[in-house]
Amino acid sequence: MSPPSPSGFEHKVVVGIAELAVSNNPNVTLATYSLGSCLGIAIYDPVVKAGGLLHIMLPDSTVDSVKAAKHPAMFVDSGVPALFRATYQLRAEKHRMIISVAGGAQILDSGGFFNIGSRNYDALIGLLKDHGLRIDAQQVGGMVNRTMSLRLATGEVWLKTSGQSQEVILWKNSTLT
């Protein structure tokens, strides 16, 4: 079972498919559901306690530039930069970001014909590498759906995998007491 918010109440912000949200409010938890082949990408700056969560669907925005202009969070190559820019508005800094990733499964594609999950993950790895960034915690692949949440009070990233009864911590700041 998940622990209560340190302040006594919590405001959950649901991040839908092809959406992103950022906050520096310690009472906020950002959550996204049903990560199959999609990726959930959580970033968090522990110094200013600001972070964001992105739910992307596809690796490359060049497949539909009109849709990418309207919904940049739909694609890895446009959504990830948008997520970082939004957290910078909250005084977060790139070099302090903790990056957690979940999803990238082979849901409805057990034969691996389309490989959307692995293509999303590969696009993310390439983009992060190009910008000198690395993933701090991840749970990707397989054939399960995941729910991901980022608790802004602590920076903890929690996961619930289909078939499991409880959430588990994907990332926890080891310097917190």
mmCIF file of C-alpha atoms in Angstrom:
data_model
loop_
_atom_site.group_PDB
_atom_site.id
_atom_site.type_symbol
_atom_site.label_atom_id
_atom_site.label_comp_id
_atom_site.label_asym_id
_atom_site.label_seq_id
_atom_site.Cartn_x
_atom_site.Cartn_y
_atom_site.Cartn_z
ATOM 1 C CA MET A 1 0.000 0.000 0.000
ATOM 2 C CA SER A 2 1.210 3.490 -0.824
ATOM 3 C CA PRO A 3 2.200 5.793 2.029
ATOM 4 C CA PRO A 4 0.144 8.953 2.590
ATOM 5 C CA SER A 5 1.388 12.315 1.393
ATOM 6 C CA PRO A 6 3.709 13.946 3.989
ATOM 7 C CA SER A 7 1.457 17.023 4.157
ATOM 8 C CA GLY A 8 -1.631 14.985 4.947
ATOM 9 C CA PHE A 9 -3.439 15.425 1.646
ATOM 10 C CA GLU A 10 -2.683 14.679 -1.936
ATOM 11 C CA HIS A 11 -3.848 16.061 -5.223
ATOM 12 C CA LYS A 12 -3.496 13.523 -8.021
ATOM 13 C CA VAL A 13 -3.023 14.878 -11.537
ATOM 14 C CA VAL A 14 -3.728 12.280 -14.201
ATOM 15 C CA VAL A 15 -1.530 12.478 -17.291
ATOM 16 C CA GLY A 16 -3.382 11.012 -20.242
ATOM 17 C CA ILE A 17 -1.996 9.415 -23.384
ATOM 18 C CA ALA A 18 0.041 11.941 -25.395
ATOM 19 C CA GLU A 19 0.021 14.402 -22.490
ATOM 20 C CA LEU A 20 2.492 15.799 -20.018
ATOM 21 C CA ALA A 21 2.216 17.616 -16.710
ATOM 22 C CA VAL A 22 4.743 19.379 -14.485
ATOM 23 C CA SER A 23 4.551 20.778 -10.972
ATOM 24 C CA ASN A 24 6.560 21.925 -7.994
ATOM 25 C CA ASN A 25 3.672 21.572 -5.531
ATOM 26 C CA PRO A 26 4.657 18.998 -2.880
ATOM 27 C CA ASN A 27 1.007 17.977 -2.462
ATOM 28 C CA VAL A 28 0.776 16.836 -6.076
ATOM 29 C CA THR A 29 1.251 13.327 -7.397
ATOM 30 C CA LEU A 30 1.440 12.966 -11.167
ATOM 31 C CA ALA A 31 0.112 9.638 -12.447
ATOM 32 C CA THR A 32 -0.354 7.916 -15.769
ATOM 33 C CA TYR A 33 -2.169 4.672 -16.450
ATOM 34 C CA SER A 34 -2.079 1.776 -18.892
ATOM 35 C CA LEU A 35 1.473 2.077 -20.138
ATOM 36 C CA GLY A 36 1.678 -0.745 -22.650
ATOM 37 C CA SER A 37 3.906 -0.024 -25.633
ATOM 38 C CA CYS A 38 3.786 3.640 -24.595
ATOM 39 C CA LEU A 39 6.471 5.031 -22.296
ATOM 40 C CA GLY A 40 5.983 6.929 -19.082
ATOM 41 C CA ILE A 41 8.892 9.281 -18.492
ATOM 42 C CA ALA A 42 9.230 10.938 -15.078
ATOM 43 C CA ILE A 43 11.841 13.605 -14.427
ATOM 44 C CA TYR A 44 12.584 15.216 -11.065
ATOM 45 C CA ASP A 45 14.964 17.867 -9.774
ATOM 46 C CA PRO A 46 15.500 17.114 -6.059
ATOM 47 C CA VAL A 47 16.935 20.559 -5.304
ATOM 48 C CA VAL A 48 13.866 22.576 -6.329
ATOM 49 C CA LYS A 49 11.470 19.607 -5.929
ATOM 50 C CA ALA A 50 10.026 20.105 -9.382
ATOM 51 C CA GLY A 51 9.231 17.387 -11.828
ATOM 52 C CA GLY A 52 7.095 16.174 -14.618
ATOM 53 C CA LEU A 53 5.536 13.134 -16.197
ATOM 54 C CA LEU A 54 5.067 12.380 -19.893
ATOM 55 C CA HIS A 55 3.028 9.590 -21.549
ATOM 56 C CA ILE A 56 4.321 9.127 -25.115
ATOM 57 C CA MET A 57 2.923 6.828 -27.799
ATOM 58 C CA LEU A 58 5.354 6.835 -30.716
ATOM 59 C CA PRO A 59 9.076 7.357 -31.313
ATOM 60 C CA ASP A 60 9.209 9.797 -34.223
ATOM 61 C CA SER A 61 7.101 12.881 -34.943
ATOM 62 C CA THR A 62 8.007 12.898 -38.641
ATOM 63 C CA VAL A 63 5.263 10.308 -39.260
ATOM 64 C CA ASP A 64 2.683 13.096 -38.793
ATOM 65 C CA SER A 65 4.072 16.617 -38.459
ATOM 66 C CA VAL A 66 0.602 18.172 -38.188
ATOM 67 C CA LYS A 67 -0.313 15.920 -35.265
ATOM 68 C CA ALA A 68 3.107 16.530 -33.696
ATOM 69 C CA ALA A 69 2.557 20.290 -33.831
ATOM 70 C CA LYS A 70 -0.799 19.907 -32.036
ATOM 71 C CA HIS A 71 0.274 17.133 -29.639
ATOM 72 C CA PRO A 72 4.066 17.145 -29.139
ATOM 73 C CA ALA A 73 3.705 14.860 -26.100
ATOM 74 C CA MET A 74 2.606 12.074 -28.427
ATOM 75 C CA PHE A 75 6.167 11.482 -29.670
ATOM 76 C CA VAL A 76 9.540 10.840 -28.013
ATOM 77 C CA ASP A 77 11.445 13.342 -30.159
ATOM 78 C CA SER A 78 9.057 16.232 -29.469
ATOM 79 C CA GLY A 79 7.578 15.251 -26.087
ATOM 80 C CA VAL A 80 10.782 14.761 -24.130
ATOM 81 C CA PRO A 81 12.160 18.225 -25.013
ATOM 82 C CA ALA A 82 8.744 19.744 -24.160
ATOM 83 C CA LEU A 83 8.811 17.991 -20.769
ATOM 84 C CA PHE A 84 12.275 19.312 -19.943
ATOM 85 C CA ARG A 85 11.414 22.857 -21.099
ATOM 86 C CA ALA A 86 8.306 22.862 -18.913
ATOM 87 C CA THR A 87 10.290 21.846 -15.809
ATOM 88 C CA TYR A 88 12.920 24.490 -16.545
ATOM 89 C CA GLN A 89 10.101 27.048 -16.098
ATOM 90 C CA LEU A 90 9.924 25.750 -12.499
ATOM 91 C CA ARG A 91 13.687 26.364 -11.987
ATOM 92 C CA ALA A 92 14.663 22.719 -12.526
ATOM 93 C CA GLU A 93 18.083 22.165 -14.075
ATOM 94 C CA LYS A 94 19.052 19.504 -16.582
ATOM 95 C CA HIS A 95 22.167 18.287 -14.756
ATOM 96 C CA ARG A 96 20.170 17.560 -11.577
ATOM 97 C CA MET A 97 17.338 15.615 -13.220
ATOM 98 C CA ILE A 98 16.493 12.128 -12.026
ATOM 99 C CA ILE A 99 14.975 10.225 -14.961
ATOM 100 C CA SER A 100 12.702 7.213 -14.518
ATOM 101 C CA VAL A 101 11.050 5.259 -17.324
ATOM 102 C CA ALA A 102 8.350 2.592 -17.474
ATOM 103 C CA GLY A 103 6.387 0.873 -20.217
ATOM 104 C CA GLY A 104 7.652 -0.102 -23.647
ATOM 105 C CA ALA A 105 5.930 -3.480 -23.517
ATOM 106 C CA GLN A 106 4.814 -5.667 -26.405
ATOM 107 C CA ILE A 107 1.097 -5.455 -25.751
ATOM 108 C CA LEU A 108 -1.092 -6.688 -28.644
ATOM 109 C CA ASP A 109 2.073 -7.419 -30.638
ATOM 110 C CA SER A 110 3.291 -10.700 -29.158
ATOM 111 C CA GLY A 111 4.991 -11.579 -32.438
ATOM 112 C CA GLY A 112 7.060 -8.392 -32.294
ATOM 113 C CA PHE A 113 6.010 -7.282 -35.786
ATOM 114 C CA PHE A 114 5.696 -3.574 -34.993
ATOM 115 C CA ASN A 115 7.976 -3.397 -31.933
ATOM 116 C CA ILE A 116 6.508 -0.024 -30.924
ATOM 117 C CA GLY A 117 7.552 -0.462 -27.285
ATOM 118 C CA SER A 118 11.176 -1.204 -28.086
ATOM 119 C CA ARG A 119 11.254 1.480 -30.803
ATOM 120 C CA ASN A 120 9.973 4.035 -28.278
ATOM 121 C CA TYR A 121 12.628 2.978 -25.791
ATOM 122 C CA ASP A 122 15.436 3.038 -28.383
ATOM 123 C CA ALA A 123 14.385 6.531 -29.500
ATOM 124 C CA LEU A 124 14.422 7.715 -25.891
ATOM 125 C CA ILE A 125 17.843 6.224 -25.178
ATOM 126 C CA GLY A 126 19.272 7.881 -28.304
ATOM 127 C CA LEU A 127 17.753 11.260 -27.447
ATOM 128 C CA LEU A 128 18.982 11.173 -23.851
ATOM 129 C CA LYS A 129 22.462 10.082 -24.941
ATOM 130 C CA ASP A 130 22.623 12.957 -27.440
ATOM 131 C CA HIS A 131 21.992 15.346 -24.535
ATOM 132 C CA GLY A 132 24.371 13.718 -22.043
ATOM 133 C CA LEU A 133 21.575 12.257 -19.907
ATOM 134 C CA ARG A 134 20.955 8.790 -18.525
ATOM 135 C CA ILE A 135 18.072 6.874 -17.030
ATOM 136 C CA ASP A 136 18.317 6.432 -13.258
ATOM 137 C CA ALA A 137 15.545 3.845 -12.850
ATOM 138 C CA GLN A 138 13.505 1.842 -15.306
ATOM 139 C CA GLN A 139 11.118 -1.020 -15.796
ATOM 140 C CA VAL A 140 10.536 -1.542 -19.501
ATOM 141 C CA GLY A 141 9.620 -4.321 -21.890
ATOM 142 C CA GLY A 142 7.786 -7.511 -21.207
ATOM 143 C CA MET A 143 4.114 -8.035 -21.919
ATOM 144 C CA VAL A 144 2.400 -6.171 -19.062
ATOM 145 C CA ASN A 145 0.683 -2.836 -18.583
ATOM 146 C CA ARG A 146 2.007 -0.473 -15.942
ATOM 147 C CA THR A 147 0.771 2.507 -13.968
ATOM 148 C CA MET A 148 3.407 5.089 -13.014
ATOM 149 C CA SER A 149 3.268 7.905 -10.488
ATOM 150 C CA LEU A 150 5.670 10.647 -9.383
ATOM 151 C CA ARG A 151 5.258 12.063 -5.873
ATOM 152 C CA LEU A 152 6.604 15.581 -5.933
ATOM 153 C CA ALA A 153 7.100 15.879 -2.156
ATOM 154 C CA THR A 154 9.794 13.193 -2.257
ATOM 155 C CA GLY A 155 10.561 12.523 -5.916
ATOM 156 C CA GLU A 156 9.604 8.886 -5.449
ATOM 157 C CA VAL A 157 8.434 7.060 -8.541
ATOM 158 C CA TRP A 158 5.955 4.263 -7.933
ATOM 159 C CA LEU A 159 4.795 1.511 -10.285
ATOM 160 C CA LYS A 160 1.900 -0.853 -10.325
ATOM 161 C CA THR A 161 2.126 -3.677 -12.834
ATOM 162 C CA SER A 162 -0.954 -5.495 -14.077
ATOM 163 C CA GLY A 163 -1.394 -8.655 -12.080
ATOM 164 C CA GLN A 164 0.236 -7.178 -8.948
ATOM 165 C CA SER A 165 -1.850 -6.134 -5.960
ATOM 166 C CA GLN A 166 0.449 -3.363 -4.699
ATOM 167 C CA GLU A 167 2.595 -0.546 -5.998
ATOM 168 C CA VAL A 168 6.372 -0.821 -5.747
ATOM 169 C CA ILE A 169 8.978 1.913 -5.621
ATOM 170 C CA LEU A 170 10.899 2.311 -8.871
ATOM 171 C CA TRP A 171 13.030 5.214 -7.625
ATOM 172 C CA LYS A 172 13.557 6.668 -4.168
ATOM 173 C CA ASN A 173 15.905 9.427 -3.082
ATOM 174 C CA SER A 174 18.352 7.672 -0.784
ATOM 175 C CA THR A 175 19.395 10.961 0.875
ATOM 176 C CA LEU A 176 15.947 11.570 2.399
ATOM 177 C CA THR A 177 15.521 10.538 6.009
#
